[in-house]
Coordinates of N, CA, C and O in Angstrom, one line a residue:
X1 N 14.2 19.4 -9.8 CA 13.5 18.2 -9.4 C 13.7 17.1 -10.5 O 13.6 17.3 -11.6
X2 N 14.1 15.9 -10.0 CA 14.3 14.8 -10.9 C 12.9 14.2 -11.2 O 12.0 14.1 -10.5
X3 N 12.9 13.7 -12.4 CA 11.6 13.1 -13.0 C 11.5 11.6 -12.5 O 12.5 10.9 -12.5
X4 N 10.3 11.2 -12.1 CA 10.1 9.9 -11.7 C 9.3 9.2 -12.8 O 8.4 9.7 -13.3
X5 N 9.7 8.0 -13.1 CA 9.0 7.2 -14.1 C 7.9 6.4 -13.5 O 8.2 5.4 -12.8
X6 N 6.7 6.8 -13.7 CA 5.5 6.0 -13.2 C 5.2 4.9 -14.2 O 4.6 5.1 -15.2
X7 N 5.7 3.7 -13.9 CA 5.7 2.6 -14.9 C 5.0 1.4 -14.4 O 5.0 0.3 -15.0
X8 N 4.4 1.5 -13.2 CA 3.7 0.3 -12.7 C 2.2 0.7 -12.3 O 2.0 1.7 -11.6
X9 N 1.3 -0.1 -12.7 CA -0.1 0.2 -12.4 C -0.5 -0.5 -11.1 O -0.4 -1.7 -11.0
X10 N -0.9 0.3 -10.1 CA -1.3 -0.3 -8.8 C -2.8 0.0 -8.6 O -3.4 0.9 -9.2
X11 N -3.3 -0.8 -7.7 CA -4.7 -0.7 -7.3 C -4.7 -0.3 -5.8 O -4.2 -1.1 -5.0
X12 N -5.2 0.9 -5.5 CA -5.4 1.3 -4.1 C -6.8 0.9 -3.7 O -7.8 1.3 -4.4
X13 N -6.9 0.2 -2.6 CA -8.2 -0.4 -2.2 C -8.5 0.1 -0.8 O -7.7 0.4 0.0
X14 N -9.8 0.2 -0.6 CA -10.3 0.6 0.8 C -11.2 -0.5 1.2 O -11.8 -1.3 0.4
X15 N -11.4 -0.6 2.5 CA -12.3 -1.7 3.1 C -13.6 -1.1 3.3 O -13.8 -0.2 4.1
X16 N -14.6 -1.5 2.5 CA -15.9 -0.8 2.5 C -17.0 -1.8 2.8 O -16.9 -3.0 2.6
X17 N -18.1 -1.2 3.3 CA -19.3 -2.0 3.6 C -20.1 -2.2 2.3 O -20.3 -1.3 1.5
X18 N -20.4 -3.5 2.0 CA -21.2 -3.8 0.8 C -22.4 -4.7 1.2 O -22.3 -5.3 2.3
X19 N -23.3 -4.8 0.3 CA -24.5 -5.6 0.6 C -24.3 -6.9 -0.3 O -24.1 -6.7 -1.5
X20 N -24.5 -8.1 0.3 CA -24.4 -9.3 -0.6 C -25.7 -9.6 -1.2 O -26.7 -8.8 -1.1
X21 N -25.8 -10.7 -2.0 CA -27.0 -11.0 -2.7 C -28.2 -11.3 -1.9 O -29.3 -11.2 -2.4
X22 N -28.1 -11.6 -0.6 CA -29.2 -11.8 0.2 C -29.5 -10.6 1.1 O -30.4 -10.7 2.1
X23 N -28.9 -9.5 0.9 CA -29.1 -8.2 1.6 C -28.4 -8.0 2.9 O -28.6 -7.1 3.6
X24 N -27.5 -9.0 3.2 CA -26.7 -8.8 4.4 C -25.5 -7.8 4.2 O -24.9 -7.8 3.1
X25 N -25.3 -7.0 5.2 CA -24.1 -6.1 5.1 C -22.9 -6.8 5.5 O -22.8 -7.5 6.5
X26 N -21.8 -6.6 4.7 CA -20.5 -7.2 5.0 C -19.4 -6.2 4.5 O -19.7 -5.2 3.8
X27 N -18.2 -6.4 5.0 CA -17.1 -5.6 4.6 C -16.1 -6.4 3.7 O -15.9 -7.5 3.9
X28 N -15.6 -5.7 2.7 CA -14.6 -6.3 1.8 C -13.8 -5.2 1.2 O -14.1 -4.1 1.1
X29 N -12.6 -5.7 0.6 CA -11.7 -4.8 -0.1 C -12.3 -4.4 -1.4 O -12.8 -5.3 -2.1
X30 N -12.4 -3.1 -1.8 CA -12.8 -2.7 -3.1 C -11.8 -1.7 -3.6 O -11.2 -1.0 -2.9
X31 N -11.8 -1.7 -5.0 CA -10.9 -0.8 -5.7 C -11.3 0.7 -5.4 O -12.5 1.0 -5.6
X32 N -10.4 1.5 -5.0 CA -10.6 2.9 -4.7 C -10.1 3.8 -5.9 O -10.7 4.7 -6.4
X33 N -8.9 3.4 -6.3 CA -8.2 4.1 -7.4 C -7.2 3.2 -8.1 O -6.4 2.6 -7.3
X34 N -7.1 3.2 -9.4 CA -6.0 2.6 -10.1 C -5.1 3.7 -10.7 O -5.6 4.5 -11.4
X35 N -3.9 3.7 -10.2 CA -3.0 4.8 -10.6 C -1.6 4.2 -11.0 O -1.3 3.1 -10.7
X36 N -0.9 5.1 -11.8 CA 0.5 4.7 -12.2 C 1.4 5.1 -11.0 O 1.2 6.1 -10.3
X37 N 2.4 4.2 -10.8 CA 3.3 4.4 -9.6 C 4.7 4.0 -10.0 O 5.0 3.5 -11.0
X38 N 5.6 4.4 -9.1 CA 7.0 4.1 -9.2 C 7.4 3.5 -7.9 O 7.2 4.1 -6.8
X39 N 8.0 2.3 -7.9 CA 8.5 1.7 -6.6 C 9.9 2.2 -6.4 O 10.8 1.9 -7.1
X40 N 10.0 3.1 -5.5 CA 11.3 3.8 -5.2 C 12.3 2.9 -4.6 O 13.5 2.8 -5.1
X41 N 12.0 2.2 -3.6 CA 12.9 1.3 -2.9 C 12.2 0.2 -2.2 O 11.0 0.4 -1.8
X42 N 12.9 -0.9 -2.0 CA 12.3 -2.0 -1.2 C 13.4 -2.6 -0.4 O 14.5 -2.7 -0.8
X43 N 13.1 -3.0 0.9 CA 14.1 -3.5 1.7 C 13.5 -4.5 2.7 O 12.3 -4.5 3.0
X44 N 14.3 -5.3 3.3 CA 13.9 -6.3 4.3 C 14.4 -5.9 5.6 O 15.6 -5.5 5.8
X45 N 13.6 -6.0 6.6 CA 14.0 -5.7 8.0 C 13.7 -6.9 8.9 O 12.6 -7.4 8.8
X46 N 14.6 -7.4 9.6 CA 14.4 -8.5 10.5 C 14.0 -7.9 11.9 O 14.8 -7.0 12.4
X47 N 12.9 -8.3 12.4 CA 12.5 -7.8 13.7 C 13.4 -8.4 14.8 O 13.3 -9.6 15.0
X48 N 14.1 -7.6 15.4 CA 15.1 -8.1 16.4 C 14.5 -8.9 17.6 O 15.1 -9.9 17.9
X49 N 13.4 -8.4 18.2 CA 12.9 -9.2 19.4 C 12.5 -10.6 19.0 O 12.6 -11.5 19.8
X50 N 12.1 -10.8 17.8 CA 11.6 -12.1 17.4 C 12.7 -12.9 16.7 O 12.6 -14.1 16.4
X51 N 13.9 -12.3 16.4 CA 14.9 -12.9 15.7 C 15.4 -14.2 16.4 O 15.8 -15.2 15.7
X52 N 15.5 -14.2 17.7 CA 16.0 -15.3 18.5 C 15.1 -16.5 18.3 O 15.6 -17.6 18.3
X53 N 13.8 -16.2 18.3 CA 12.8 -17.3 18.2 C 12.8 -17.9 16.8 O 12.8 -19.1 16.6
X54 N 12.7 -17.1 15.8 CA 12.6 -17.6 14.5 C 12.9 -16.4 13.5 O 13.0 -15.3 13.9
X55 N 13.2 -16.7 12.3 CA 13.6 -15.7 11.4 C 12.4 -14.9 10.8 O 11.7 -15.4 10.0
X56 N 12.1 -13.8 11.4 CA 10.9 -13.0 11.0 C 11.4 -11.8 10.2 O 12.2 -11.0 10.7
X57 N 10.9 -11.8 9.0 CA 11.3 -10.7 8.1 C 10.1 -9.9 7.6 O 9.1 -10.5 7.4
X58 N 10.2 -8.6 7.6 CA 9.2 -7.8 7.0 C 9.8 -7.1 5.7 O 10.9 -6.6 5.8
X59 N 9.0 -7.1 4.7 CA 9.4 -6.5 3.5 C 8.7 -5.1 3.4 O 7.5 -5.1 3.4
X60 N 9.5 -4.1 3.3 CA 9.0 -2.7 3.2 C 9.3 -2.2 1.9 O 10.3 -2.5 1.2
X61 N 8.5 -1.2 1.4 CA 8.7 -0.5 0.2 C 8.2 0.9 0.2 O 7.3 1.2 1.0
X62 N 8.7 1.7 -0.6 CA 8.3 3.1 -0.8 C 7.7 3.2 -2.2 O 8.5 2.9 -3.2
X63 N 6.5 3.6 -2.3 CA 5.8 3.7 -3.6 C 5.5 5.2 -3.8 O 4.9 5.8 -3.0
X64 N 5.8 5.7 -5.0 CA 5.6 7.1 -5.3 C 4.4 7.1 -6.4 O 4.5 6.4 -7.4
X65 N 3.5 8.0 -6.1 CA 2.4 8.2 -7.1 C 2.2 9.7 -7.2 O 2.8 10.5 -6.5
X66 N 1.5 10.1 -8.2 CA 1.2 11.6 -8.4 C 0.4 12.0 -7.2 O -0.3 11.2 -6.6
X67 N 0.5 13.3 -6.9 CA -0.1 13.8 -5.6 C -1.6 13.5 -5.6 O -2.4 13.7 -6.5
X68 N -2.0 13.0 -4.4 CA -3.4 12.8 -4.1 C -3.5 13.0 -2.6 O -2.7 12.7 -1.8
X69 N -4.7 13.6 -2.2 CA -4.9 13.9 -0.8 C -5.9 13.0 -0.2 O -6.3 13.1 1.0
X70 N -6.4 12.0 -1.0 CA -7.5 11.2 -0.5 C -7.1 9.7 -0.2 O -7.9 8.8 -0.1
X71 N -5.8 9.5 0.0 CA -5.2 8.2 0.4 C -4.9 8.3 1.9 O -4.4 9.2 2.4
X72 N -5.2 7.2 2.6 CA -4.9 7.1 4.0 C -4.4 5.7 4.4 O -4.4 4.8 3.6
X73 N -4.0 5.6 5.7 CA -3.4 4.3 6.2 C -4.4 3.2 6.4 O -4.0 2.1 6.7
X74 N -5.7 3.5 6.2 CA -6.7 2.4 6.3 C -6.8 1.7 5.0 O -7.5 0.6 4.9
X75 N -6.1 2.1 4.0 CA -6.2 1.5 2.7 C -5.0 0.6 2.5 O -4.1 0.5 3.3
X76 N -5.0 -0.1 1.3 CA -3.9 -1.0 1.0 C -3.6 -0.8 -0.5 O -4.4 -0.3 -1.3
X77 N -2.4 -1.3 -0.9 CA -2.0 -1.3 -2.3 C -1.9 -2.7 -2.8 O -1.4 -3.6 -2.1
X78 N -2.4 -3.0 -4.0 CA -2.3 -4.3 -4.6 C -1.5 -4.1 -5.9 O -1.9 -3.3 -6.8
X79 N -0.5 -4.9 -6.1 CA 0.3 -4.9 -7.3 C 0.8 -6.3 -7.5 O 1.4 -7.0 -6.7
X80 N 0.6 -6.8 -8.7 CA 0.9 -8.1 -9.2 C 0.5 -9.2 -8.2 O 1.3 -10.0 -7.7
X81 N -0.7 -9.1 -7.8 CA -1.4 -10.1 -6.8 C -0.7 -10.1 -5.4 O -0.9 -11.0 -4.7
X82 N 0.1 -9.1 -5.1 CA 0.6 -8.9 -3.8 C 0.0 -7.7 -3.1 O -0.3 -6.7 -3.8
X83 N -0.3 -7.8 -1.8 CA -1.0 -6.7 -1.1 C 0.0 -6.1 -0.1 O 0.8 -6.8 0.5
X84 N -0.1 -4.8 0.0 CA 0.8 -4.0 0.8 C 0.0 -3.1 1.7 O -0.9 -2.4 1.2
X85 N 0.2 -3.2 3.0 CA -0.5 -2.3 3.9 C 0.2 -0.9 3.8 O 1.4 -0.8 3.7
X86 N -0.6 0.2 3.9 CA 0.0 1.5 3.8 C 0.2 2.0 5.3 O -0.7 2.1 6.1
X87 N 1.5 2.1 5.6 CA 1.9 2.5 7.0 C 1.9 4.1 7.1 O 1.6 4.6 8.2
X88 N 2.4 4.8 6.1 CA 2.5 6.2 6.2 C 2.2 6.8 4.8 O 2.6 6.2 3.8
X89 N 1.6 8.0 4.8 CA 1.3 8.7 3.5 C 2.0 10.0 3.7 O 1.7 10.8 4.6
X90 N 2.9 10.4 2.7 CA 3.7 11.6 2.8 C 3.5 12.5 1.6 O 3.8 12.0 0.5
X91 N 3.2 13.7 1.7 CA 3.2 14.7 0.6 C 4.6 15.2 0.5 O 5.1 15.9 1.3
X92 N 5.3 14.7 -0.5 CA 6.7 15.0 -0.7 C 7.0 16.5 -0.7 O 6.5 17.2 -1.5
X93 N 7.8 16.9 0.3 CA 8.2 18.3 0.5 C 7.1 19.3 0.5 O 7.3 20.4 0.2
X94 N 5.9 18.8 0.8 CA 4.7 19.6 0.9 C 4.5 20.4 -0.4 O 3.9 21.5 -0.4
X95 N 4.8 19.8 -1.5 CA 4.7 20.6 -2.8 C 3.5 20.2 -3.6 O 3.3 20.7 -4.7
X96 N 2.7 19.2 -3.2 CA 1.5 18.7 -3.9 C 1.9 18.2 -5.3 O 1.1 18.5 -6.2
X97 N 3.0 17.6 -5.4 CA 3.4 17.0 -6.7 C 3.4 15.5 -6.7 O 2.9 14.8 -7.6
X98 N 4.0 14.9 -5.6 CA 4.1 13.5 -5.4 C 3.6 13.1 -4.0 O 3.8 13.8 -3.1
X99 N 3.0 11.9 -4.0 CA 2.7 11.3 -2.7 C 3.5 10.0 -2.5 O 3.5 9.2 -3.4
X100 N 4.1 9.9 -1.4 CA 4.9 8.7 -1.1 C 4.2 7.8 -0.1 O 3.7 8.3 0.9
X101 N 4.0 6.6 -0.5 CA 3.3 5.6 0.3 C 4.4 4.7 0.9 O 5.1 4.0 0.1
X102 N 4.5 4.6 2.2 CA 5.5 3.7 2.8 C 4.7 2.5 3.3 O 3.7 2.6 4.1
X103 N 5.0 1.4 2.7 CA 4.2 0.2 2.8 C 4.9 -1.0 3.3 O 6.1 -1.1 3.3
X104 N 4.1 -2.0 3.8 CA 4.7 -3.3 4.3 C 3.9 -4.4 3.5 O 2.7 -4.4 3.4
X105 N 4.7 -5.3 3.0 CA 4.1 -6.5 2.3 C 3.3 -7.3 3.2 O 3.7 -7.6 4.3
X106 N 2.0 -7.6 2.9 CA 1.2 -8.5 3.7 C 1.4 -9.9 3.3 O 1.3 -10.2 2.1
X107 N 1.8 -10.7 4.3 CA 2.0 -12.1 4.0 C 0.8 -12.8 3.4 O -0.3 -12.5 3.9
X108 N 1.0 -13.7 2.5 CA -0.1 -14.5 2.0 C -0.8 -15.3 3.1 O -0.2 -15.8 3.9
X109 N -2.1 -15.2 3.0 CA -2.9 -15.9 4.0 C -3.2 -15.1 5.3 O -3.9 -15.6 6.2
X110 N -2.6 -14.0 5.4 CA -2.8 -13.1 6.6 C -4.0 -12.2 6.3 O -4.0 -11.5 5.3
X111 N -4.9 -12.2 7.2 CA -6.1 -11.4 7.0 C -5.8 -10.0 7.4 O -5.2 -9.7 8.5
X112 N -6.1 -9.0 6.5 CA -5.8 -7.6 6.8 C -7.0 -6.8 6.7 O -7.6 -6.6 5.7
X113 N -7.5 -6.4 7.9 CA -8.7 -5.5 7.9 C -8.3 -4.1 8.2 O -7.5 -3.7 8.9

């Protein structure tokens, strides 16, 4: 097994209900776990159906963290002020050593619930 260098600190967030200062219940992103990660690969995919209309690109990446079973696709990753939606969570080779997060960069100004 090759060693992965966990050299980037990421913030995994979940969308939780909180109470504001006047007692109203609202939802907002909150830090769930701050963990060390390795960005395995990143690539751009142009969505073919929209390509004719305008140049639509999605930036995807694969992030590796130490094994966790409490991460799901309702969460997001924040790294260097950029947010990534978690599309898939994979226990690498079912060995409980690494968790791979397959993510999509969330465009700035796009609301992600």
